[in-house]
Every structure is written in C-alpha cells, then in structure tokens.
PDB file of C-alpha atoms in Angstrom:
ATOM      1  CA  MET A 511      73.906 -68.773 -85.141  1.00 73.00           C
ATOM      2  CA  PRO A 512      74.536 -72.190 -86.707  1.00 81.00           C
ATOM      3  CA  LEU A 513      75.972 -72.195 -90.194  1.00 86.00           C
ATOM      4  CA  ASN A 514      72.803 -73.535 -91.839  1.00 87.00           C
ATOM      5  CA  ARG A 515      70.718 -70.757 -90.294  1.00 88.00           C
ATOM      6  CA  THR A 516      73.238 -68.129 -91.307  1.00 90.00           C
ATOM      7  CA  LEU A 517      73.412 -69.273 -94.919  1.00 92.00           C
ATOM      8  CA  LEU A 518      69.656 -69.535 -95.381  1.00 93.00           C
ATOM      9  CA  SER A 519      68.993 -66.224 -93.634  1.00 93.00           C
ATOM     10  CA  THR A 520      71.617 -64.471 -95.767  1.00 93.00           C
ATOM     11  CA  VAL A 521      70.133 -65.809 -99.006  1.00 95.00           C
ATOM     12  CA  LEU A 522      66.558 -64.930 -98.035  1.00 95.00           C
ATOM     13  CA  VAL A 523      67.502 -61.439 -96.851  1.00 95.00           C
ATOM     14  CA  VAL A 524      69.480 -60.669-100.008  1.00 95.00           C
ATOM     15  CA  VAL A 525      66.672 -61.915-102.256  1.00 95.00           C
ATOM     16  CA  ALA A 526      64.096 -59.924-100.284  1.00 94.00           C
ATOM     17  CA  LEU A 527      66.234 -56.786-100.471  1.00 93.00           C
ATOM     18  CA  VAL A 528      66.705 -57.111-104.232  1.00 93.00           C
ATOM     19  CA  ILE A 529      62.954 -57.523-104.760  1.00 93.00           C
ATOM     20  CA  GLN A 530      62.293 -54.671-102.352  1.00 91.00           C
ATOM     21  CA  VAL A 531      64.573 -52.225-104.162  1.00 90.00           C
ATOM     22  CA  SER A 532      64.020 -53.283-107.764  1.00 91.00           C
ATOM     23  CA  VAL A 533      60.284 -54.087-107.747  1.00 91.00           C
ATOM     24  CA  LEU A 534      58.298 -52.998-104.702  1.00 89.00           C
ATOM     25  CA  ALA A 535      59.945 -49.609-104.345  1.00 85.00           C
ATOM     26  CA  ARG A 536      59.047 -48.769-107.981  1.00 87.00           C
ATOM     27  CA  LEU A 537      55.342 -49.551-107.754  1.00 87.00           C
ATOM     28  CA  GLN A 538      54.592 -45.925-106.814  1.00 83.00           C
ATOM     29  CA  LEU A 539      51.869 -46.922-104.376  1.00 86.00           C
ATOM     30  CA  PRO A 540      50.323 -44.210-102.198  1.00 87.00           C
ATOM     31  CA  GLY A 541      51.886 -43.879 -98.776  1.00 82.00           C
ATOM     32  CA  ALA A 542      54.358 -46.510 -97.631  1.00 86.00           C
ATOM     33  CA  VAL A 543      56.074 -49.299 -99.578  1.00 88.00           C
ATOM     34  CA  PRO A 544      55.385 -53.009 -98.915  1.00 91.00           C
ATOM     35  CA  ASP A 545      58.233 -54.129 -96.675  1.00 93.00           C
ATOM     36  CA  LEU A 546      59.301 -57.575 -97.847  1.00 94.00           C
ATOM     37  CA  LEU A 547      62.487 -57.297 -95.802  1.00 94.00           C
ATOM     38  CA  LEU A 548      60.459 -56.873 -92.615  1.00 95.00           C
ATOM     39  CA  LEU A 549      58.309 -59.903 -93.442  1.00 95.00           C
ATOM     40  CA  THR A 550      61.440 -61.970 -94.058  1.00 95.00           C
ATOM     41  CA  VAL A 551      62.806 -61.054 -90.644  1.00 95.00           C
ATOM     42  CA  LEU A 552      59.458 -61.892 -89.027  1.00 94.00           C
ATOM     43  CA  GLY A 553      59.236 -65.297 -90.725  1.00 92.00           C
ATOM     44  CA  LEU A 554      62.748 -66.251 -89.626  1.00 93.00           C
ATOM     45  CA  ALA A 555      62.220 -64.939 -86.090  1.00 93.00           C
ATOM     46  CA  PHE A 556      59.020 -66.995 -85.759  1.00 90.00           C
ATOM     47  CA  VAL A 557      61.102 -70.149 -86.260  1.00 89.00           C
ATOM     48  CA  TYR A 558      64.555 -69.295 -84.890  1.00 90.00           C
ATOM     49  CA  GLY A 559      63.587 -67.273 -81.819  1.00 89.00           C
ATOM     50  CA  HIS A 560      64.458 -63.866 -80.402  1.00 91.00           C
ATOM     51  CA  VAL A 561      68.271 -64.047 -80.414  1.00 93.00           C
ATOM     52  CA  SER A 562      68.548 -65.119 -84.026  1.00 92.00           C
ATOM     53  CA  GLY A 563      65.700 -62.769 -84.899  1.00 93.00           C
ATOM     54  CA  ALA A 564      67.632 -59.811 -83.492  1.00 94.00           C
ATOM     55  CA  LEU A 565      70.821 -60.775 -85.342  1.00 95.00           C
ATOM     56  CA  ILE A 566      68.986 -61.346 -88.621  1.00 95.00           C
ATOM     57  CA  GLY A 567      67.082 -58.096 -88.209  1.00 95.00           C
ATOM     58  CA  PHE A 568      70.271 -56.134 -87.591  1.00 95.00           C
ATOM     59  CA  GLY A 569      72.009 -57.636 -90.617  1.00 94.00           C
ATOM     60  CA  ALA A 570      68.999 -57.123 -92.870  1.00 94.00           C
ATOM     61  CA  GLY A 571      68.560 -53.526 -91.730  1.00 92.00           C
ATOM     62  CA  LEU A 572      72.246 -52.782 -92.225  1.00 92.00           C
ATOM     63  CA  LEU A 573      72.093 -54.063 -95.794  1.00 92.00           C
ATOM     64  CA  ALA A 574      69.045 -51.885 -96.402  1.00 90.00           C
ATOM     65  CA  ASP A 575      70.918 -48.882 -94.983  1.00 88.00           C
ATOM     66  CA  LEU A 576      73.802 -49.446 -97.394  1.00 89.00           C
ATOM     67  CA  ALA A 577      71.807 -50.426-100.490  1.00 83.00           C
ATOM     68  CA  PRO A 578      71.018 -47.635-102.965  1.00 78.00           C
ATOM     69  CA  PRO A 579      68.965 -45.500-103.171  1.00 71.00           C
ATOM     70  CA  ALA A 580      69.104 -45.256 -99.351  1.00 69.00           C
ATOM     71  CA  ASP A 581      69.383 -41.632 -98.267  1.00 66.00           C
ATOM     72  CA  HIS A 582      69.315 -41.965 -94.482  1.00 71.00           C
ATOM     73  CA  ALA A 583      71.950 -42.477 -91.810  1.00 74.00           C
ATOM     74  CA  VAL A 584      73.635 -45.882 -91.786  1.00 81.00           C
ATOM     75  CA  GLY A 585      72.415 -48.012 -88.889  1.00 83.00           C
ATOM     76  CA  ARG A 586      69.000 -46.418 -88.644  1.00 86.00           C
ATOM     77  CA  TYR A 587      66.991 -49.256 -90.181  1.00 89.00           C
ATOM     78  CA  ALA A 588      69.392 -51.815 -88.678  1.00 91.00           C
ATOM     79  CA  LEU A 589      68.412 -50.657 -85.203  1.00 92.00           C
ATOM     80  CA  VAL A 590      64.710 -50.787 -86.061  1.00 93.00           C
ATOM     81  CA  LEU A 591      64.763 -54.300 -87.531  1.00 94.00           C
ATOM     82  CA  CYS A 592      66.982 -55.550 -84.716  1.00 95.00           C
ATOM     83  CA  VAL A 593      64.336 -54.539 -82.175  1.00 95.00           C
ATOM     84  CA  ILE A 594      61.481 -55.907 -84.302  1.00 95.00           C
ATOM     85  CA  GLY A 595      63.257 -59.231 -84.873  1.00 94.00           C
ATOM     86  CA  TYR A 596      63.922 -59.617 -81.168  1.00 95.00           C
ATOM     87  CA  LEU A 597      60.312 -58.887 -80.198  1.00 94.00           C
ATOM     88  CA  ALA A 598      58.924 -61.164 -82.930  1.00 92.00           C
ATOM     89  CA  GLY A 599      61.074 -64.009 -81.649  1.00 90.00           C
ATOM     90  CA  LEU A 600      59.721 -63.508 -78.143  1.00 91.00           C
ATOM     91  CA  VAL A 601      56.118 -64.102 -79.238  1.00 85.00           C
ATOM     92  CA  ARG A 602      57.006 -67.402 -80.902  1.00 78.00           C
ATOM     93  CA  PRO A 603      55.055 -70.152 -79.084  1.00 62.00           C
ATOM     94  CA  GLU A 604      57.095 -72.607 -77.060  1.00 62.00           C
ATOM     95  CA  ASN A 605      55.690 -75.664 -78.849  1.00 52.00           C
ATOM     96  CA  GLY A 606      56.001 -74.003 -82.255  1.00 50.00           C
ATOM     97  CA  GLN A 607      52.325 -74.439 -83.044  1.00 54.00           C
ATOM     98  CA  LEU A 608      49.972 -71.713 -84.189  1.00 60.00           C
ATOM     99  CA  LYS A 609      46.326 -72.727 -84.069  1.00 63.00           C
ATOM    100  CA  SER A 610      45.077 -69.975 -86.364  1.00 68.00           C
ATOM    101  CA  ALA A 611      46.251 -67.129 -88.566  1.00 72.00           C
ATOM    102  CA  LEU A 612      45.006 -64.473 -86.141  1.00 81.00           C
ATOM    103  CA  ALA A 613      48.130 -64.336 -83.969  1.00 81.00           C
ATOM    104  CA  PRO A 614      50.721 -63.994 -86.776  1.00 83.00           C
ATOM    105  CA  MET A 615      48.514 -61.492 -88.604  1.00 88.00           C
ATOM    106  CA  ALA A 616      48.351 -59.382 -85.459  1.00 91.00           C
ATOM    107  CA  VAL A 617      52.148 -59.593 -85.154  1.00 91.00           C
ATOM    108  CA  VAL A 618      52.548 -58.453 -88.775  1.00 92.00           C
ATOM    109  CA  VAL A 619      50.307 -55.430 -88.191  1.00 93.00           C
ATOM    110  CA  ALA A 620      52.086 -54.569 -84.947  1.00 93.00           C
ATOM    111  CA  ALA A 621      55.478 -54.954 -86.624  1.00 93.00           C
ATOM    112  CA  ALA A 622      54.468 -52.741 -89.553  1.00 92.00           C
ATOM    113  CA  LEU A 623      53.231 -50.024 -87.206  1.00 93.00           C
ATOM    114  CA  GLY A 624      56.177 -50.404 -84.856  1.00 92.00           C
ATOM    115  CA  THR A 625      58.718 -50.285 -87.676  1.00 92.00           C
ATOM    116  CA  THR A 626      57.214 -47.089 -89.067  1.00 89.00           C
ATOM    117  CA  LEU A 627      57.057 -45.419 -85.654  1.00 90.00           C
ATOM    118  CA  LEU A 628      60.577 -46.464 -84.663  1.00 90.00           C
ATOM    119  CA  TYR A 629      62.000 -45.400 -88.016  1.00 87.00           C
ATOM    120  CA  ALA A 630      60.293 -42.003 -87.747  1.00 83.00           C
ATOM    121  CA  GLY A 631      61.366 -41.659 -84.106  1.00 84.00           C
ATOM    122  CA  VAL A 632      65.008 -42.404 -84.812  1.00 81.00           C
ATOM    123  CA  GLY A 633      64.835 -40.043 -87.784  1.00 75.00           C
ATOM    124  CA  ALA A 634      63.504 -37.279 -85.554  1.00 75.00           C
ATOM    125  CA  LEU A 635      66.450 -37.784 -83.210  1.00 78.00           C
ATOM    126  CA  VAL A 636      68.947 -37.309 -86.050  1.00 70.00           C
ATOM    127  CA  GLY A 637      67.073 -34.395 -87.616  1.00 68.00           C
ATOM    128  CA  ASP A 638      65.205 -36.223 -90.398  1.00 64.00           C
ATOM    129  CA  THR A 639      61.669 -34.825 -90.547  1.00 60.00           C
ATOM    130  CA  ALA A 640      60.556 -36.431 -93.830  1.00 57.00           C
ATOM    131  CA  ALA A 641      57.775 -38.363 -92.089  1.00 54.00           C
ATOM    132  CA  ARG A 642      56.118 -35.103 -91.028  1.00 58.00           C
ATOM    133  CA  HIS A 643      55.859 -33.887 -94.611  1.00 57.00           C
ATOM    134  CA  VAL A 644      54.481 -37.185 -95.935  1.00 62.00           C
ATOM    135  CA  GLY A 645      52.056 -37.655 -93.050  1.00 73.00           C
ATOM    136  CA  LEU A 646      52.741 -40.186 -90.300  1.00 79.00           C
ATOM    137  CA  GLY A 647      49.116 -41.320 -90.128  1.00 83.00           C
ATOM    138  CA  SER A 648      49.045 -42.183 -93.819  1.00 84.00           C
ATOM    139  CA  LEU A 649      52.331 -44.041 -93.558  1.00 86.00           C
ATOM    140  CA  LEU A 650      51.093 -46.113 -90.612  1.00 90.00           C
ATOM    141  CA  PHE A 651      47.849 -47.085 -92.325  1.00 92.00           C
ATOM    142  CA  THR A 652      49.343 -47.978 -95.700  1.00 91.00           C
ATOM    143  CA  ALA A 653      52.285 -49.843 -94.164  1.00 91.00           C
ATOM    144  CA  ALA A 654      49.929 -52.044 -92.134  1.00 93.00           C
ATOM    145  CA  VAL A 655      47.651 -52.716 -95.110  1.00 93.00           C
ATOM    146  CA  TYR A 656      50.429 -53.487 -97.607  1.00 93.00           C
ATOM    147  CA  ASP A 657      52.349 -55.777 -95.251  1.00 93.00           C
ATOM    148  CA  LEU A 658      49.167 -57.560 -94.178  1.00 93.00           C
ATOM    149  CA  LEU A 659      48.248 -58.269 -97.801  1.00 93.00           C
ATOM    150  CA  LEU A 660      51.744 -59.478 -98.675  1.00 93.00           C
ATOM    151  CA  ALA A 661      52.332 -61.563 -95.538  1.00 92.00           C
ATOM    152  CA  PRO A 662      50.202 -64.664 -96.374  1.00 91.00           C
ATOM    153  CA  PHE A 663      52.196 -65.175 -99.587  1.00 92.00           C
ATOM    154  CA  THR A 664      55.643 -64.785 -98.023  1.00 93.00           C
ATOM    155  CA  VAL A 665      55.788 -65.560 -94.293  1.00 91.00           C
ATOM    156  CA  PRO A 666      54.565 -69.203 -94.470  1.00 89.00           C
ATOM    157  CA  LEU A 667      57.046 -69.945 -97.265  1.00 92.00           C
ATOM    158  CA  ILE A 668      59.915 -68.378 -95.329  1.00 92.00           C
ATOM    159  CA  MET A 669      58.970 -70.328 -92.206  1.00 89.00           C
ATOM    160  CA  ALA A 670      58.793 -73.589 -94.157  1.00 88.00           C
ATOM    161  CA  LEU A 671      62.271 -72.994 -95.584  1.00 90.00           C
ATOM    162  CA  ALA A 672      63.619 -72.072 -92.154  1.00 89.00           C
ATOM    163  CA  ARG A 673      62.260 -75.269 -90.596  1.00 85.00           C
ATOM    164  CA  ARG A 674      64.211 -77.346 -93.108  1.00 84.00           C
ATOM    165  CA  THR A 675      67.465 -76.068 -91.622  1.00 79.00           C
ATOM    166  CA  GLU A 676      66.471 -77.314 -88.184  1.00 74.00           C
ATOM    167  CA  ASN A 677      67.922 -80.767 -87.470  1.00 57.00           C
ATOM    168  CA  ASP A 678      66.235 -81.380 -84.139  1.00 47.00           C
ATOM    169  CA  PRO A 679      64.923 -84.980 -84.068  1.00 43.00           C
ATOM    170  CA  VAL A 680      63.032 -84.362 -80.844  1.00 37.00           C
ATOM    171  CA  SER A 681      60.996 -81.488 -82.292  1.00 42.00           C
ATOM    172  CA  GLU A 682      60.457 -83.402 -85.517  1.00 42.00           C
ATOM    173  CA  ALA A 683      59.151 -86.447 -83.627  1.00 42.00           C
ATOM    174  CA  SER A 684      56.843 -84.376 -81.446  1.00 42.00           C
ATOM    175  CA  GLY A 685      55.602 -82.261 -84.357  1.00 45.00           C
ATOM    176  CA  GLY A 686      56.785 -79.087 -82.604  1.00 44.00           C
ATOM    177  CA  SER A 687      58.024 -76.406 -84.958  1.00 43.00           C
ATOM    178  CA  SER A 688      56.852 -78.316 -88.027  1.00 43.00           C
ATOM    179  CA  ASP A 689      53.324 -76.933 -87.614  1.00 47.00           C
ATOM    180  CA  VAL A 690      54.102 -73.218 -87.407  1.00 47.00           C
ATOM    181  CA  ALA A 691      53.356 -72.315 -91.004  1.00 49.00           C
ATOM    182  CA  ALA A 692      50.418 -74.723 -91.015  1.00 50.00           C
ATOM    183  CA  GLY A 693      48.947 -72.778 -88.122  1.00 53.00           C
ATOM    184  CA  TRP A 694      49.281 -69.565 -90.171  1.00 53.00           C
ATOM    185  CA  LEU A 695      46.980 -71.120 -92.780  1.00 50.00           C
ATOM    186  CA  SER A 696      44.646 -72.533 -90.103  1.00 48.00           C
ATOM    187  CA  SER A 697      45.401 -76.101 -91.164  1.00 44.00           C
ATOM    188  CA  GLY A 698      47.325 -77.629 -88.280  1.00 42.00           C
ATOM    189  CA  THR A 699      48.218 -81.294 -87.911  1.00 37.00           C
ATOM    190  CA  GLY A 700      45.594 -82.171 -85.322  1.00 39.00           C
ATOM    191  CA  LEU A 701      43.699 -84.426 -87.749  1.00 36.00           C
ATOM    192  CA  ARG A 702      46.793 -86.331 -88.721  1.00 43.00           C
ATOM    193  CA  ILE A 703      47.787 -86.803 -85.105  1.00 38.00           C
ATOM    194  CA  GLY A 704      44.278 -87.900 -84.260  1.00 47.00           C
ATOM    195  CA  ASN A 705      44.302 -90.437 -87.092  1.00 49.00           C
ATOM    196  CA  GLN A 706      47.624 -91.814 -85.908  1.00 49.00           C
ATOM    197  CA  ARG A 707      46.346 -92.158 -82.366  1.00 48.00           C
ATOM    198  CA  GLY A 708      43.180 -93.782 -83.591  1.00 52.00           C
ATOM    199  CA  GLY A 709      45.191 -96.285 -85.615  1.00 54.00           C
ATOM    200  CA  LEU A 710      47.303 -97.120 -82.579  1.00 53.00           C
ATOM    201  CA  ARG A 711      44.173 -97.697 -80.501  1.00 57.00           C
ATOM    202  CA  VAL A 712      42.747-100.042 -83.159  1.00 51.00           C
ATOM    203  CA  LYS A 713      45.989-102.020 -83.335  1.00 57.00           C
ATOM    204  CA  ALA A 714      46.110-102.297 -79.526  1.00 59.00           C
ATOM    205  CA  ALA A 715      42.497-103.505 -79.394  1.00 58.00           C
ATOM    206  CA  ARG A 716      43.177-106.119 -82.080  1.00 63.00           C
ATOM    207  CA  SER A 717      46.252-107.413 -80.269  1.00 63.00           C
ATOM    208  CA  ARG A 718      44.304-107.691 -76.991  1.00 61.00           C
ATOM    209  CA  ALA A 719      41.521-109.577 -78.782  1.00 57.00           C
ATOM    210  CA  ALA A 720      44.036-111.937 -80.373  1.00 59.00           C
ATOM    211  CA  ARG A 721      45.670-112.641 -77.011  1.00 58.00           C
ATOM    212  CA  ALA A 722      42.268-113.262 -75.434  1.00 54.00           C
ATOM    213  CA  GLY A 723      41.364-115.692 -78.223  1.00 56.00           C
ATOM    214  CA  ARG A 724      44.568-117.632 -77.737  1.00 50.00           C
ATOM    215  CA  ILE A 725      44.022-117.829 -73.994  1.00 48.00           C
ATOM    216  CA  LYS A 726      40.447-119.071 -74.413  1.00 46.00           C
ATOM    217  CA  GLY A 727      41.613-121.658 -76.932  1.00 49.00           C
ATOM    218  CA  VAL A 728      44.197-122.989 -74.478  1.00 43.00           C
ATOM    219  CA  LYS A 729      41.591-123.246 -71.711  1.00 45.00           C
ATOM    220  CA  ARG A 730      39.205-125.138 -73.978  1.00 44.00           C
ATOM    221  CA  LEU A 731      41.900-127.659 -74.756  1.00 44.00           C
TER     222      LEU A 731
END
C-alpha cells in the first residue's frame, strides 16, 4: 500500500483498538461487544478496495490477537478480518458512489454475522468451544444490532478521512470516490452536479444569444 494509506490505516486501527479494549469491552452489554475494529476495516475497505482491505484487516486482527486481554490463539482474528476486509473491498462500487445507506448497512450486518461465524468456526477447529456455552444465536443477533447502531457514527467519518489520502485528480474531477460517505447518509452530490450543469447551459445560451446579436447588428449595418 502507499505510505499515506499505511499511516492513516495504522493510526485509525490503533485508535479503534484502544477504544475497543478500554471502553466498549467494559460496557458489559448482553451478548456480543460492539466491534469498532471491524467497522474501521470496513470503512477503509470501502475506499481502498479489496487488496488494501485484506491487508488492513489482517494487520488489525493481528493487533487484536496480541492485545490484552486476548485469550485466544494468535492469528485467529487476523484471519477473520483479512477475509472480511477482502470481501468488503469487492463490494465497493466502481464509481465510488453509493446512492443510499441501504447497501453499506447490509454490508455491515453481513460482516457482523460473518465475523462471528468465522471466529466461532476457526475456534471450533482449534478446540475453542466458548461460543457454544454463550449461545451462537445470541452472539449473532447482538453483534449485528450493536455494529449496525454504531456504524452510522463511525464508517462515514473513516471513509471521509480515507478519501483525503487519495491524490487522484481524475477521480476528484469526476466526483468518483468523493461521494461514498455522502451516499451512506443518502445525500449524494447529484444536486450540485445538476446545478453546475444547469449553470453551464445558461452560460452557453447567453453566449449564443450574444453572438447572434452581434451577427444581426453587422447585417443591419
């Protein structure tokens, strides 16, 4: 990844992990814990794509595996977030525009469910059966609800910060990836583009009228 992406992703992941461990994990909510680290990976993958999403997911998951009070095998959550980051990057639209919040919300729910299932599945392979005692159904439901409630306050901000590291003049001129977070909030740039086009049409009409007036004036002389 480019250096600007790497630096921003590292800062966001570390901040998310600190908040995850020191605040969210101590809320003692029923069922799962709101996964700010997952939402950070999703927000970055929505902007950077599947390759960067997989790399960011692996790094974020590895930090979570090593950070206390982690009590599972190292690499377990890294594998899960690597897969989720890759898949989230694949569903990023080519033009970088999201017309409504429905698509990213569906991705958040699918990622929350997929992360829980993959984490439990990998745990079952290494002999960790904690999910059976807690109740997998309860974990799936609460994980989806908590992440869905937290996503509107985090994912658009992360995407906006990620877009600032992109120095692509072509995408900036065409309004490509600059509208991703706006689409999350159902407030795309269609009105602004329409106003710009309308202004161009008015200017073109005025110039044609001015040319016609000059031509008529010449003929009259």
